[in-house]
Short mmCIF file of C-alpha atoms in Angstrom, two decimals:
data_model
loop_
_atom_site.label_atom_id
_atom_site.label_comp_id
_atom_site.label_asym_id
_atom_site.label_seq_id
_atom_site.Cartn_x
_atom_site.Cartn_y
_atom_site.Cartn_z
CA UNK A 1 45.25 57.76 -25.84
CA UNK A 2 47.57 60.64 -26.65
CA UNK A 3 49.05 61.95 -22.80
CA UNK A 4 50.56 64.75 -24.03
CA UNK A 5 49.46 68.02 -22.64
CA UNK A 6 50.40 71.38 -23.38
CA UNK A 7 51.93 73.04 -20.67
CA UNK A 8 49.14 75.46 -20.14
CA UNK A 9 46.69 73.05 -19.77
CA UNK A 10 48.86 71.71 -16.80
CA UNK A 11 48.86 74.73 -16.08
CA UNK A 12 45.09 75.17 -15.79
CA UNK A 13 44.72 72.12 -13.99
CA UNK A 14 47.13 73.24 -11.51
CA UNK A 15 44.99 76.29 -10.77
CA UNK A 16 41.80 74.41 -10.42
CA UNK A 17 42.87 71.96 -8.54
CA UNK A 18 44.57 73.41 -5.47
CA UNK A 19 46.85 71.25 -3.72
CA UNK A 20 44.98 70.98 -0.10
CA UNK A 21 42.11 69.99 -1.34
CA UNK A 22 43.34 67.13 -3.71
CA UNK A 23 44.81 66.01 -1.00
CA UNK A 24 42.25 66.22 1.27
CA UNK A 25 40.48 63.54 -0.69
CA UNK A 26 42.80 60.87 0.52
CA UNK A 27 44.24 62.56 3.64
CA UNK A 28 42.68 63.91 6.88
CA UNK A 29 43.71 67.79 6.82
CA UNK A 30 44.25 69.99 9.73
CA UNK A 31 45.05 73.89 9.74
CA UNK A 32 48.69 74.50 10.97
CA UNK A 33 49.12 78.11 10.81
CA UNK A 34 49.27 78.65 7.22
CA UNK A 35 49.71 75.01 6.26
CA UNK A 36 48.06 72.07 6.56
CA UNK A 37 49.21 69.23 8.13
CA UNK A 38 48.42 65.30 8.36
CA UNK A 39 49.53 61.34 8.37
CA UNK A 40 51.57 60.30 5.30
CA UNK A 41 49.97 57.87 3.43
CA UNK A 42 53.22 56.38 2.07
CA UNK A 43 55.06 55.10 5.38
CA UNK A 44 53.53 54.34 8.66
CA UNK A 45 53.10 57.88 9.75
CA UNK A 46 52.12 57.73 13.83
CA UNK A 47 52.93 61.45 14.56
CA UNK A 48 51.71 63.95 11.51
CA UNK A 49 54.54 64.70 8.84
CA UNK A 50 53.02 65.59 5.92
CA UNK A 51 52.96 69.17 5.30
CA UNK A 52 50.76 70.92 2.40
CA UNK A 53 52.11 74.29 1.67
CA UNK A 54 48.71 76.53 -0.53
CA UNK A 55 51.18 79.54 -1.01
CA UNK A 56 53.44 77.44 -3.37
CA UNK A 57 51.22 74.53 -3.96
CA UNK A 58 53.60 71.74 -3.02
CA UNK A 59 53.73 68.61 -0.30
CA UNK A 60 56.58 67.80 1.52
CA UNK A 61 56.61 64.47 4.34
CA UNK A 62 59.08 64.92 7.10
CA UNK A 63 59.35 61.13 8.04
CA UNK A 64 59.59 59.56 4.25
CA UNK A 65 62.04 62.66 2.80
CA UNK A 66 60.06 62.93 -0.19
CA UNK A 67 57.42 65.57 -1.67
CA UNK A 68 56.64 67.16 -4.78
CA UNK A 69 53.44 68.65 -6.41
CA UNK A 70 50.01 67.88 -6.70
CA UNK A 71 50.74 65.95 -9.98
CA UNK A 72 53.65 64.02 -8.00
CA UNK A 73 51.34 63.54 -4.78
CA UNK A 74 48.53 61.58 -7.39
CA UNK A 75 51.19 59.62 -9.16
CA UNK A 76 52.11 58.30 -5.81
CA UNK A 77 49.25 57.85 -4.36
CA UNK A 78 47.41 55.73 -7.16
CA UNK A 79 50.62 54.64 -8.20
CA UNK A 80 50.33 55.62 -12.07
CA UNK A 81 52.31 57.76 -14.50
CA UNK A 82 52.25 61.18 -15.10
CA UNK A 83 49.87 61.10 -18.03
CA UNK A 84 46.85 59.41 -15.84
CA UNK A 85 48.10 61.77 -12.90
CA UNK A 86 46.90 64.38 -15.60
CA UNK A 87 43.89 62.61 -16.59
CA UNK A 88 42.49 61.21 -12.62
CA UNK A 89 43.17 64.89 -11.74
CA UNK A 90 41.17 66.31 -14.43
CA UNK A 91 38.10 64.38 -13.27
CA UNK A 92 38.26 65.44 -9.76
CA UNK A 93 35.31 67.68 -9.55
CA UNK A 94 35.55 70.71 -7.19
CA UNK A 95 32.40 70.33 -5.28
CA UNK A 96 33.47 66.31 -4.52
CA UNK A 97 36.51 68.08 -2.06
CA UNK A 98 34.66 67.70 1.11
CA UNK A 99 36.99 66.38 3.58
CA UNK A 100 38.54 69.56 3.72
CA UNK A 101 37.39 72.02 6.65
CA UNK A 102 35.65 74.77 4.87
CA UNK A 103 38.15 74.69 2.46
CA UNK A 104 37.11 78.43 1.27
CA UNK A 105 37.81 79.44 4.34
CA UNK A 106 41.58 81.61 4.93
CA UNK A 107 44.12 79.29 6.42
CA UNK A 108 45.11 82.55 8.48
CA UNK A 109 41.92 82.27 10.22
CA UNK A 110 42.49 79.84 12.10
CA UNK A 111 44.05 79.88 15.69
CA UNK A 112 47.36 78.55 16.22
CA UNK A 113 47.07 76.89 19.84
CA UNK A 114 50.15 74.72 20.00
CA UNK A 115 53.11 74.38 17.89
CA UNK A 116 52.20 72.13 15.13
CA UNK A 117 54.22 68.47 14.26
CA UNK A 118 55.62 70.37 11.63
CA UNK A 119 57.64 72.78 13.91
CA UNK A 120 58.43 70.32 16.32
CA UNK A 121 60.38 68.14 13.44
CA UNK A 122 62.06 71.88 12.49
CA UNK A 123 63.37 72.06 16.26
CA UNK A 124 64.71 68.67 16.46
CA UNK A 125 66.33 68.94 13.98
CA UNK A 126 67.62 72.27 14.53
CA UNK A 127 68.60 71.04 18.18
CA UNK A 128 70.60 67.97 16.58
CA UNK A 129 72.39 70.42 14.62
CA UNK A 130 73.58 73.16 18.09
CA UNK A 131 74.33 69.37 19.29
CA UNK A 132 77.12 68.68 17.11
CA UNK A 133 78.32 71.80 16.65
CA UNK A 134 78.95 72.44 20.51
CA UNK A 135 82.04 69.13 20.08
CA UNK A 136 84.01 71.43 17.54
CA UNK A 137 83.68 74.43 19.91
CA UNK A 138 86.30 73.92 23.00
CA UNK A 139 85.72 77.26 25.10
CA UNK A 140 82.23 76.70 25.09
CA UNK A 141 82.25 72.98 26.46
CA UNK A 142 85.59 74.42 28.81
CA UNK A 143 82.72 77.37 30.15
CA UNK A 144 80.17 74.59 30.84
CA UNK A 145 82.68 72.62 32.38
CA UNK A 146 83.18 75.58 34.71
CA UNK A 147 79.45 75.81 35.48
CA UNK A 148 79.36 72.62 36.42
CA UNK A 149 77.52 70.84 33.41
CA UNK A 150 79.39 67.67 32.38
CA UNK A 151 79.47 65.85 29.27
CA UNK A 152 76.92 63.71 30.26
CA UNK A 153 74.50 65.80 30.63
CA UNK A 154 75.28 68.10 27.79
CA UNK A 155 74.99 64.33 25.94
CA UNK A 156 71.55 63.55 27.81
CA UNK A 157 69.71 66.93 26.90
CA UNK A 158 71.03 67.45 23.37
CA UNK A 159 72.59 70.99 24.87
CA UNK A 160 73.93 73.15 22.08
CA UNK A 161 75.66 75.36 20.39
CA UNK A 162 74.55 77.84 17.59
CA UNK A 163 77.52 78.82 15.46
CA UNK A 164 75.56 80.92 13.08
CA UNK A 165 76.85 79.24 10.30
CA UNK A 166 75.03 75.67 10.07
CA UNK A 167 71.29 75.97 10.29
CA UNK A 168 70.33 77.38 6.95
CA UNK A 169 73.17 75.29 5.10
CA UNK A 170 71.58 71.89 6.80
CA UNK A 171 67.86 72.74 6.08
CA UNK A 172 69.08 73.44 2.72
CA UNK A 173 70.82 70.07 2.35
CA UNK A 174 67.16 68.50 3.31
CA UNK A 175 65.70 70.44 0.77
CA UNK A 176 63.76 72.82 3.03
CA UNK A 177 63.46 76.13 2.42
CA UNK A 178 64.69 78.02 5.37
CA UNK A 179 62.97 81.55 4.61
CA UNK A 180 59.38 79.51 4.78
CA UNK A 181 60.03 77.73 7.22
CA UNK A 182 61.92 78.38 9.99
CA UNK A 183 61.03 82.30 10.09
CA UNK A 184 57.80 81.26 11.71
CA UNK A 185 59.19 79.47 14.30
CA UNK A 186 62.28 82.50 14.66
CA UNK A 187 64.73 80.07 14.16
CA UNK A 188 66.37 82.18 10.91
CA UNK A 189 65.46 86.02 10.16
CA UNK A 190 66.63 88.96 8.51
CA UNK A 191 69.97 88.97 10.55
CA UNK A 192 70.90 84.96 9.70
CA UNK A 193 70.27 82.61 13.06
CA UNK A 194 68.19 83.78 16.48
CA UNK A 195 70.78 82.03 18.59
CA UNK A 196 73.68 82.72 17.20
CA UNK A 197 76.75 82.32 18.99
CA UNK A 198 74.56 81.04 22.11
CA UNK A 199 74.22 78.07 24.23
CA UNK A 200 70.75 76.68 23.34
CA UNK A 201 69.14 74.17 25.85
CA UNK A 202 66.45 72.52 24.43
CA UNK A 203 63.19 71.10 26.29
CA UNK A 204 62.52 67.49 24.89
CA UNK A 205 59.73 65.68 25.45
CA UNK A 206 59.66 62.03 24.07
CA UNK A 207 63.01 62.74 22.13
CA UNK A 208 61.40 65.65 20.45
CA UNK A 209 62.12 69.13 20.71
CA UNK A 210 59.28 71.41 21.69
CA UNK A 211 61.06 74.96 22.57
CA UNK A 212 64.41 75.98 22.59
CA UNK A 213 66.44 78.47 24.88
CA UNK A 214 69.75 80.84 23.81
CA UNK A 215 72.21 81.79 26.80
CA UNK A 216 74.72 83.87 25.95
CA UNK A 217 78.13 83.80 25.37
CA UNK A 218 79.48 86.93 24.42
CA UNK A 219 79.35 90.62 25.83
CA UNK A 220 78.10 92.51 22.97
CA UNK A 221 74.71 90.19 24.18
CA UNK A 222 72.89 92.35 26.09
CA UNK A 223 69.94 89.36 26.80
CA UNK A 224 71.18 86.97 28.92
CA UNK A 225 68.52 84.68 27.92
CA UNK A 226 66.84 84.13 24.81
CA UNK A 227 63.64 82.39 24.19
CA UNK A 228 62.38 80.98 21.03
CA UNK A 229 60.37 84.02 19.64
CA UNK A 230 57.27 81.35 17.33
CA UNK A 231 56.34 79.21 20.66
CA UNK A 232 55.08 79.63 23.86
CA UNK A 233 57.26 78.64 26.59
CA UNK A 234 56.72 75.61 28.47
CA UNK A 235 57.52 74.49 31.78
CA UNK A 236 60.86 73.33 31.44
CA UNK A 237 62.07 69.58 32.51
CA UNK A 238 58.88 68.14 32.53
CA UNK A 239 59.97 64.61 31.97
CA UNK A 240 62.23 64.33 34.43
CA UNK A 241 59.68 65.06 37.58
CA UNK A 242 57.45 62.10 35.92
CA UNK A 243 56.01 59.94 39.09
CA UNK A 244 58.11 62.14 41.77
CA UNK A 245 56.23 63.58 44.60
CA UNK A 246 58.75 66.23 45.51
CA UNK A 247 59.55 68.58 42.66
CA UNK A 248 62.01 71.25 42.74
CA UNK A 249 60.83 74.59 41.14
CA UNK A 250 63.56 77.07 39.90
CA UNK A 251 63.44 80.22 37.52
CA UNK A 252 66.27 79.64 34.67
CA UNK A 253 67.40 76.49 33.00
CA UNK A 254 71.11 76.62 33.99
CA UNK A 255 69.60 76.31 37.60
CA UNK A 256 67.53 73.26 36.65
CA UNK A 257 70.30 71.72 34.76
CA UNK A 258 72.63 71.93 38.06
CA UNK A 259 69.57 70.52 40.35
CA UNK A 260 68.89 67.81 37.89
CA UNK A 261 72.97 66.76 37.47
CA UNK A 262 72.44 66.99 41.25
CA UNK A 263 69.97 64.53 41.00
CA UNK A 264 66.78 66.09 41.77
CA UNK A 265 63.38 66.09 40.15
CA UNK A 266 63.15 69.57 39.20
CA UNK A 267 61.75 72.05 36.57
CA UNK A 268 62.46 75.99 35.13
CA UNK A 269 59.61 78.21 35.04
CA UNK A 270 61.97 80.59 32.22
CA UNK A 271 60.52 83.54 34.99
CA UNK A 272 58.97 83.93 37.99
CA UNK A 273 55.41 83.76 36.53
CA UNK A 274 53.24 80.83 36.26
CA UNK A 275 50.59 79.62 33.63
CA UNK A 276 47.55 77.91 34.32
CA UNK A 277 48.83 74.84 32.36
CA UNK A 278 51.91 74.75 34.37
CA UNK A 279 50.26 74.91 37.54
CA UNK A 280 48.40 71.56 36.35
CA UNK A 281 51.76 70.02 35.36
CA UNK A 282 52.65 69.94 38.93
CA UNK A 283 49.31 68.63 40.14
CA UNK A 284 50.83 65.36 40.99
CA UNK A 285 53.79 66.73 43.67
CA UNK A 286 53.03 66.41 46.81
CA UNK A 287 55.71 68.75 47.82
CA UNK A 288 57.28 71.87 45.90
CA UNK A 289 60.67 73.39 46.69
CA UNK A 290 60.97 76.69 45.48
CA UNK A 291 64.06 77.46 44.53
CA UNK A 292 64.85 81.21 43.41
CA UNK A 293 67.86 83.94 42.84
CA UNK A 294 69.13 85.19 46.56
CA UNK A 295 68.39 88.67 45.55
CA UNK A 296 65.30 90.84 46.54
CA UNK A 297 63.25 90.27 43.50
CA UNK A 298 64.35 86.34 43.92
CA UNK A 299 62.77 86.52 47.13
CA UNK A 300 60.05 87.85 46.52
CA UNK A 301 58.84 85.64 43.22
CA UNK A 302 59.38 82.99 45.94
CA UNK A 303 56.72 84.04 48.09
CA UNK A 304 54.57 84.92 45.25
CA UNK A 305 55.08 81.21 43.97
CA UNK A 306 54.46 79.82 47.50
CA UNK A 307 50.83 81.90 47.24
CA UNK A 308 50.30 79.98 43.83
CA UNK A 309 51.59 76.53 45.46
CA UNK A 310 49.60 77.01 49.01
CA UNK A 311 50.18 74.23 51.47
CA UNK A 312 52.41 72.06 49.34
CA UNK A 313 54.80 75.09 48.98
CA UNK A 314 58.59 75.17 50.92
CA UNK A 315 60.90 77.87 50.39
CA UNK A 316 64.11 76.66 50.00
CA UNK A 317 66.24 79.22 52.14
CA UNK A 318 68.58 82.08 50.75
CA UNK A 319 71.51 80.74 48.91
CA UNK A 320 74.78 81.81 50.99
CA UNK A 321 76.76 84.11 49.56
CA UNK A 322 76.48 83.56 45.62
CA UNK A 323 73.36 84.67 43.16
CA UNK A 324 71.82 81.35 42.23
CA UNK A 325 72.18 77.13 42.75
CA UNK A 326 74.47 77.35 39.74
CA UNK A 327 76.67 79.81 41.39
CA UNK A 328 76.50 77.84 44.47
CA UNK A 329 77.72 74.65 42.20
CA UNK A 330 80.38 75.93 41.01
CA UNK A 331 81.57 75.95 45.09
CA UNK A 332 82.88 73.01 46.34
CA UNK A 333 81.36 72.42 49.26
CA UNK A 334 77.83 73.34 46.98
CA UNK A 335 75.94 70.57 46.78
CA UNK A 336 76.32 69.69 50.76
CA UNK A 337 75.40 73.23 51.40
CA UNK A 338 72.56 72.93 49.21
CA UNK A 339 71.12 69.27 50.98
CA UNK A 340 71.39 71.17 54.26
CA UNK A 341 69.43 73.86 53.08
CA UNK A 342 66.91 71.70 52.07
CA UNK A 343 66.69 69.89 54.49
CA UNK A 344 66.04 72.82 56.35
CA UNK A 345 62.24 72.83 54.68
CA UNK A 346 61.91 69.13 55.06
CA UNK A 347 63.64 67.58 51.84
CA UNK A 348 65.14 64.08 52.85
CA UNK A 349 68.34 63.83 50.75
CA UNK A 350 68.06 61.24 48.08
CA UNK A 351 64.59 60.03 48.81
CA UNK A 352 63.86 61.14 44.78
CA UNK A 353 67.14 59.76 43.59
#
């Protein structure tokens, strides 16, 4: 049989046959803002990587590196040439595409709840990339130095640095297209990168990046903090309180990084307000030391957080002389100032350790 096909009758099929729900006869689909997302069918997928983008009609798989079109995705998947990719698509029928949720319906209809697999890839990878870059940038690992954050734990929690230079050039290199996909997320917008010439701390969970946070490093800055704008923020450091019965609660993440180099199970709120889903993160502790800025409004999200925490609450007393527990680190007598004060509310000194 002759396989040749004109080019608009490719065409044609390409228009009838939209790519979400051709795939959605051999893959389970989900709505991911205005994707779809699901397990590859071409490597052992655990985690969802495959990505279906309607607005261009193309695939892409995060964990294999490959993707292509909907003619591509069939060639793979029944493992034939292009000519019977052209024929086995012309016999799908349209009303057969039923594994597809209500495939008529607007992908922008649907709620976006959590940030999707696809995302999360986007921000480990960006956070690999602030990783490296923070070794080529001496002043910056000299300032952290300064505020007491070692190597090691710059090593430990992938802590970066965003020149403003790499992002867009590495998603590039992958072949991802950084003006669809990373302007979701805020990672890139009309001004190049979000956290440009920042500090970004990442929050991992499993090895995966889930939300990323800027701190500034220059004085034109005016935010001392910046959040990832596409993600709700999470309660920071919430693997390293796993199984420990007295937590540590503090406001920003340069505080938590000092209490956890300190040793101490402890987690950032990014504020002084709470969530409902945070407040079940912290179900477990038996015991919460709050842990806020010295200042009046420091002192008094303290007491509000105590009201949240009720009996389990202790209110680790004013910081002496300096802002915050980083401040106080950068002291040298800080972290025995800091066990007395402590102790003060009843923490025993390396019971968590």
């Amino acid at each position: 049989m002759d396989t040749r096909r004109s080019r608009d009758e490719i065409e044609a099929l390409r228009a009838n046959h939209p790519i979400e729900q051709v795939i959605a006869r051999y893959v389970e689909l989900r709505p991911s803002g205005r994707r779809w997302v699901g397990r590859c069918p071409f490597h052992e997928d655990r985690m969802p990587s495959l990505v279906v983008y309607p607005h261009n009609q193309s695939w892409y798989c995060f964990g294999c590196d490959v993707g292509g079109d909907v003619f591509t995705f069939i060639q793979r998947i029944e493992n034939v040439s292009f000519g019977d990719a052209l024929r086995r698509l012309s016999q799908i029928v349209e009303s057969s595409n039923s594994r597809i949720v209500k495939a008529t319906q607007r992908l922008d209809d649907y709620p976006t709840t959590r940030l999707s697999d696809e995302a999360t890839v986007l921000l480990t990878a960006a956070t690999e990339v602030y990783h490296a870059a923070i070794f080529t940038q001496p002043s910056v690992l000299e300032y952290l130095v300064k505020r007491r954050i070692d190597l090691d734990m710059i090593r430990r929690h992938r802590i970066g640095y965003a020149t403003g230079n790499d992002l867009a050039r590495y998603f590039r290199f992958r072949g991802w297209d950084p003006a669809d996909i990373a302007n979701d997320l805020g990672l890139l917008g009309p001004r190049g990168e979000y956290f440009r010439q920042r500090i970004v701390i990442p929050e991992l969970r499993e090895g995966r990046a889930i939300y990323l946070v800027g701190r500034a490093t220059q004085q034109y800055q005016r935010a001392k903090y910046l959040g990832l704008p596409g993600a709700l923020k999470p309660l920071y450091g919430l693997e390293t309180i796993k199984q420990a019965k007295d937590v540590f609660v503090c406001e920003g993440p340069m505080d938590w990084l000092t209490l956890v180099q300190w040793g101490y199970p402890a987690v950032a709120l990014l504020g002084s307000h709470l969530k409902a889903e945070q407040i079940s993160a912290l179900a477990d502790a038996e015991r919460i030391f709050i842990v806020t800025d010295s200042d009046a409004p420091g002192r008094k999200s303290a007491r509000q957080l105590a009201e949240t925490f009720g009996k389990r609450a202790r209110i680790v007393p004013p910081l002496p002389n300096v802002k915050d527990v980083n401040e106080l680190a950068r002291h040298p007598e800080g972290h025995r100032i800091f066990i007395q004060l402590a102790s003060r509310v009843g923490y025993e000194s390396g019971k968590e350790k």
